mmCIF file of C-alpha atoms in Angstrom:
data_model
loop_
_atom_site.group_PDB
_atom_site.id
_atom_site.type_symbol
_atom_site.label_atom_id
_atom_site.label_comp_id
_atom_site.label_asym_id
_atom_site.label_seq_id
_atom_site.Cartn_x
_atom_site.Cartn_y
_atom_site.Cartn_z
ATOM 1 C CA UNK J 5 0.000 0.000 0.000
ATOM 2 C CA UNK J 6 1.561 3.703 -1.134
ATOM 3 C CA UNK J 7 2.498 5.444 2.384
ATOM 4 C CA UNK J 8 1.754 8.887 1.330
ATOM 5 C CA UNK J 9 5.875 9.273 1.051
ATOM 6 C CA UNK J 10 5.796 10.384 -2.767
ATOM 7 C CA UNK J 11 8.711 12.813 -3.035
ATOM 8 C CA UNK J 12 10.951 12.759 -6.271
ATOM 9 C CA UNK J 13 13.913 10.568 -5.815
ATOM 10 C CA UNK J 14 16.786 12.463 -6.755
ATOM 11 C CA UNK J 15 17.926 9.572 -9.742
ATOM 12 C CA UNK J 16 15.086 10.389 -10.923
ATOM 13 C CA UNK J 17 13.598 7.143 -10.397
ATOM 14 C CA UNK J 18 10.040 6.906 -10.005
ATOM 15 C CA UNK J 19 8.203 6.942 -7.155
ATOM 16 C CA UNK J 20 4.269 6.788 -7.317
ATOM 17 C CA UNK J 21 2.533 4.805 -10.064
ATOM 18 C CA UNK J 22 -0.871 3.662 -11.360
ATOM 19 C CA UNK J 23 -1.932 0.105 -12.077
ATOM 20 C CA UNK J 24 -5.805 -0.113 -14.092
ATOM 21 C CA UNK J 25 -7.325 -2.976 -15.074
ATOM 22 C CA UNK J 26 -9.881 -2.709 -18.179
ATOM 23 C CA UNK J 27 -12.023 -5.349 -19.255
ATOM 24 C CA UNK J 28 -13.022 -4.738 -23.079
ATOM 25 C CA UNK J 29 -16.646 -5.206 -24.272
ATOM 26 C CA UNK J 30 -16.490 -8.792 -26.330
ATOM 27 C CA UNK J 31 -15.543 -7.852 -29.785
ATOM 28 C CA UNK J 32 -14.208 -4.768 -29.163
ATOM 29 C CA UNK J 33 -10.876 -5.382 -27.987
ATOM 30 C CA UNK J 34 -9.111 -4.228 -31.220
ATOM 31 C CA UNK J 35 -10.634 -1.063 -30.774
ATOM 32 C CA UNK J 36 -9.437 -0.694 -27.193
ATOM 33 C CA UNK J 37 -5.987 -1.254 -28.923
ATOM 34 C CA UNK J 38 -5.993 1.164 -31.274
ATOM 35 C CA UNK J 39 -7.171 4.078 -28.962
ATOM 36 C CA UNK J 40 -3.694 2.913 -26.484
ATOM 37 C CA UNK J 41 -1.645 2.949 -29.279
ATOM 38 C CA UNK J 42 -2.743 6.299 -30.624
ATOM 39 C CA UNK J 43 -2.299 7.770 -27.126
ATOM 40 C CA UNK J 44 1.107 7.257 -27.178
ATOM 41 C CA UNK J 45 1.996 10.741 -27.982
ATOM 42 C CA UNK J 46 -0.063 12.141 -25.450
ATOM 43 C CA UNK J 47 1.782 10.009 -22.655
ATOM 44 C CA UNK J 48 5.013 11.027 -24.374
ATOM 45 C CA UNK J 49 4.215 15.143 -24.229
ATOM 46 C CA UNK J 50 3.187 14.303 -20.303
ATOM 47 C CA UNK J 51 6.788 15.567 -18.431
ATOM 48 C CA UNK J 52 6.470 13.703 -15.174
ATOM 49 C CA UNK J 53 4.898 10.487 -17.215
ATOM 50 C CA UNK J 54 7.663 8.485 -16.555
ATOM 51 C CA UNK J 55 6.710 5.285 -17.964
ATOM 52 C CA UNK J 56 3.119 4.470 -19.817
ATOM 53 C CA UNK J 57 2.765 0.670 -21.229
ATOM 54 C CA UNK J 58 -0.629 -1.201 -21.407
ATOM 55 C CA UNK J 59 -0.320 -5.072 -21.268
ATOM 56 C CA UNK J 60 -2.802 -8.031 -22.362
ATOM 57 C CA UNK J 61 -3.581 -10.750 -20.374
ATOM 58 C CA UNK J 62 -6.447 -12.354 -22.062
ATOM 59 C CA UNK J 63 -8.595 -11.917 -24.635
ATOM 60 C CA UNK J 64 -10.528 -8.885 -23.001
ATOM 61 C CA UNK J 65 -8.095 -8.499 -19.999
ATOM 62 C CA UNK J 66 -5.870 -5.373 -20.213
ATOM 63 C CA UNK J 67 -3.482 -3.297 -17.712
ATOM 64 C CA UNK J 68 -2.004 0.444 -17.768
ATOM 65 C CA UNK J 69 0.974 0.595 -15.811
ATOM 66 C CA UNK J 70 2.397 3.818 -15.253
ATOM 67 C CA UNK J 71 4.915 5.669 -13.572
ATOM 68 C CA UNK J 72 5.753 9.309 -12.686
ATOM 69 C CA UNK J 73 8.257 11.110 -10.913
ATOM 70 C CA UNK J 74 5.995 11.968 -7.605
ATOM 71 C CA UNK J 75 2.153 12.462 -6.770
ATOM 72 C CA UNK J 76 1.641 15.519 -8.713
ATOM 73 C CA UNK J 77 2.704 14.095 -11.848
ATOM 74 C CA UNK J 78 0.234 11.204 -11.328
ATOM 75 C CA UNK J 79 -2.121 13.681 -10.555
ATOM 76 C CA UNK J 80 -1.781 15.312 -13.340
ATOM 77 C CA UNK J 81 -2.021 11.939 -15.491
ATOM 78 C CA UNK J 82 -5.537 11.144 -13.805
ATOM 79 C CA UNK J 83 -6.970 14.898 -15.338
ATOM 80 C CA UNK J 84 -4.919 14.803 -18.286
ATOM 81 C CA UNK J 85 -5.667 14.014 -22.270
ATOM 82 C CA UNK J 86 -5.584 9.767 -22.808
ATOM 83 C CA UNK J 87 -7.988 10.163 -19.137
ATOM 84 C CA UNK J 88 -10.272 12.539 -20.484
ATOM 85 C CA UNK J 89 -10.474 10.490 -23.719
ATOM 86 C CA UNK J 90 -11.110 7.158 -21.673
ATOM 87 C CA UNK J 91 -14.084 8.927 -19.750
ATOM 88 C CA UNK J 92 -15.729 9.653 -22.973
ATOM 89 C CA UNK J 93 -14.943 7.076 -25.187
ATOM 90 C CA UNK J 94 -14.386 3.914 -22.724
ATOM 91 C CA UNK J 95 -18.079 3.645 -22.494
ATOM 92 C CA UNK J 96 -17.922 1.883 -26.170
ATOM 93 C CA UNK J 97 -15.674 -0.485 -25.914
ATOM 94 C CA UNK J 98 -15.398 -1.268 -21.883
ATOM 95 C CA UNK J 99 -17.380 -3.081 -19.525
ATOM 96 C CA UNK J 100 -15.273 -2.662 -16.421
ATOM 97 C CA UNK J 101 -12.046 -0.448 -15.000
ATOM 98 C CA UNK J 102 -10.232 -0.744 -11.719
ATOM 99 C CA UNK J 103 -7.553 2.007 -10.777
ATOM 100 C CA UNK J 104 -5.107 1.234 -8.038
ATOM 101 C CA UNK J 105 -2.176 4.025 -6.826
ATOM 102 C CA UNK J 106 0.670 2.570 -6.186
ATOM 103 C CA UNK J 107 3.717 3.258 -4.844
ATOM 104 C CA UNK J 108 7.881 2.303 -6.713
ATOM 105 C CA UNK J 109 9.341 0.183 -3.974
ATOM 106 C CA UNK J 110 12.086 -0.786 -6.961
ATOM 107 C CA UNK J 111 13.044 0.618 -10.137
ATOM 108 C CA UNK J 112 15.530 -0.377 -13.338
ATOM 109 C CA UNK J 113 15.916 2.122 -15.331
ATOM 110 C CA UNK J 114 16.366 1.014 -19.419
ATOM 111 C CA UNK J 115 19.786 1.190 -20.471
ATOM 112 C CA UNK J 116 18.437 1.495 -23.929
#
């Protein structure tokens, strides 16, 4: 459980995140894909989005992990663009979503 300790480590190095489970609508799950991979530019432009990836795993069983540099930036995430769009376009293609804060307890950075 996040302790409320969500100051930005000096690294750099994340330390507050967001974990959301979506179930897509039967059918629609292609659809669901293509609105995450065109709001990959809007994660990109958000400063303290540290890292945004959205995993499968099912048919219909989705996850949005991200990461950001302290509880502002998250904050900011949660009222920003790809959020916004969810709210009014989720209700077509998703029966169910389940956000859980969460807090970095460890981090490796990509040495890409």
């Amino acid at each position: 459980m996040p302790t409320g300790d969500t100051h930005s480590e000096p690294n750099g190095a994340p330390t507050v995140g967001l974990m959301v489970q979506l179930t897509a609508r039967p059918g629609r799950e292609d659809d669901l894909v293509s609105f995450f991979r065109d709001a990959i530019p809007d994660a990109v432009a958000e400063p303290d989005t540290l890292t945004w990836m959205v995993v499968r795993s099912g048919p219909n069983t989705f996850y949005i992990l991200d990461t950001f540099t302290d509880d502002d930036g998250r904050q900011t995430h949660i009222h920003g663009v790809i959020a916004e769009r969810l709210r009014e376009q989720g209700p077509n293609f998703l029966d169910d979503v389940s956000i859980v804060p969460t807090e970095v307890v460890a981090f490796m950075p990509s040495t890409v």
